[in-house]
XYZ file of C-alpha atoms in Angstrom:
121
model
C 51.159 -33.939 88.436
C 53.317 -34.776 91.977
C 55.262 -37.852 91.234
C 56.058 -38.129 95.060
C 56.042 -41.697 96.051
C 55.151 -42.019 100.310
C 56.978 -45.319 101.375
C 55.818 -47.024 104.621
C 58.590 -49.174 106.046
C 59.632 -49.968 109.888
C 63.011 -50.756 108.578
C 65.226 -47.698 107.562
C 66.806 -49.702 105.122
C 64.146 -50.637 102.933
C 62.651 -46.436 102.863
C 66.282 -46.047 101.923
C 66.678 -48.753 98.886
C 63.425 -47.209 98.051
C 64.538 -43.860 97.887
C 67.608 -45.134 96.451
C 65.857 -46.876 93.879
C 63.762 -44.012 92.658
C 64.971 -40.898 93.006
C 66.942 -41.004 90.524
C 64.335 -41.908 87.964
C 62.368 -38.628 88.634
C 60.648 -39.564 92.012
C 60.846 -37.713 95.325
C 60.525 -39.943 98.084
C 59.372 -39.409 101.798
C 59.492 -41.978 104.170
C 57.166 -42.861 107.240
C 57.990 -45.397 109.794
C 54.588 -47.105 110.790
C 51.339 -46.990 109.320
C 50.089 -44.090 111.973
C 52.873 -41.857 110.245
C 52.232 -42.874 106.700
C 48.556 -41.573 107.507
C 49.561 -38.640 108.753
C 52.419 -38.348 105.819
C 49.954 -38.682 103.342
C 46.989 -36.500 104.621
C 49.770 -33.323 104.936
C 51.261 -34.210 101.574
C 50.272 -34.751 97.574
C 51.018 -38.191 97.097
C 51.235 -39.705 93.712
C 51.779 -43.525 94.962
C 52.281 -45.344 98.284
C 54.680 -48.091 98.897
C 53.362 -49.752 102.106
C 55.095 -52.263 104.256
C 52.379 -54.831 105.931
C 53.243 -56.208 109.184
C 54.828 -52.418 111.324
C 54.472 -51.480 114.615
C 51.674 -49.180 115.994
C 49.167 -49.478 112.912
C 49.694 -52.380 109.832
C 49.623 -51.731 106.345
C 45.953 -53.209 106.012
C 45.086 -50.414 108.236
C 46.621 -47.816 106.861
C 45.369 -48.579 103.770
C 41.734 -48.897 104.992
C 41.647 -45.283 106.734
C 43.764 -43.770 103.838
C 40.840 -45.226 101.183
C 38.712 -43.478 103.335
C 40.284 -40.368 103.241
C 38.664 -37.861 100.431
C 42.119 -37.838 98.602
C 42.994 -41.587 99.086
C 40.548 -43.167 96.666
C 42.986 -42.668 93.084
C 46.480 -43.056 94.994
C 47.899 -46.335 94.200
C 49.026 -48.575 96.763
C 51.553 -51.382 96.360
C 51.983 -53.711 99.203
C 55.734 -54.108 99.755
C 56.349 -56.756 102.222
C 58.201 -60.640 102.468
C 54.749 -61.564 102.873
C 53.567 -63.930 100.682
C 50.399 -66.049 101.313
C 47.657 -65.557 98.993
C 45.030 -65.015 101.896
C 47.602 -61.839 102.598
C 47.221 -60.498 99.476
C 43.466 -60.949 98.947
C 43.488 -58.675 102.444
C 45.490 -56.652 100.813
C 43.692 -56.807 97.682
C 40.146 -55.990 99.832
C 41.376 -53.925 102.299
C 42.419 -51.420 99.004
C 45.415 -52.150 97.693
C 46.706 -51.711 94.087
C 49.643 -54.617 93.926
C 51.925 -56.456 95.245
C 55.712 -56.567 95.318
C 58.011 -58.773 97.327
C 60.587 -58.380 99.577
C 63.306 -58.465 98.768
C 62.512 -56.451 96.270
C 64.225 -56.048 92.312
C 65.476 -52.351 91.326
C 63.964 -53.001 87.240
C 60.594 -54.388 88.815
C 60.054 -51.349 91.574
C 60.854 -48.679 89.213
C 58.352 -50.455 86.371
C 55.498 -50.760 88.872
C 56.240 -46.746 89.944
C 56.193 -45.859 86.242
C 53.520 -47.958 85.489
C 51.213 -46.082 88.320
C 52.634 -43.257 89.391
C 53.673 -41.623 85.469
């Protein structure tokens, strides 16, 4: 099984921090700068975990999750929202769209690794 993590965030610094955290744990981390690019990357790769921001240009994280879940290979892939958004109604919207979990920024490296291991192996 692939251990490729797709991280979708308009902040290159966040994408780099996720890669810096997960690559030493044996994950291959690929990135996308918005939801539309994330959806394209998802369709062209075998991904075992998606980590996505909520607020991004072009296509936000919620819309990307809905589109990703509609893909033939998108129903079984865990999706974690990594965002500064903490409002309960936004978490509920993310869950309704198909998000598996939620991590608040700034993230704790140990928490991110634990979540990746739990969801992607």
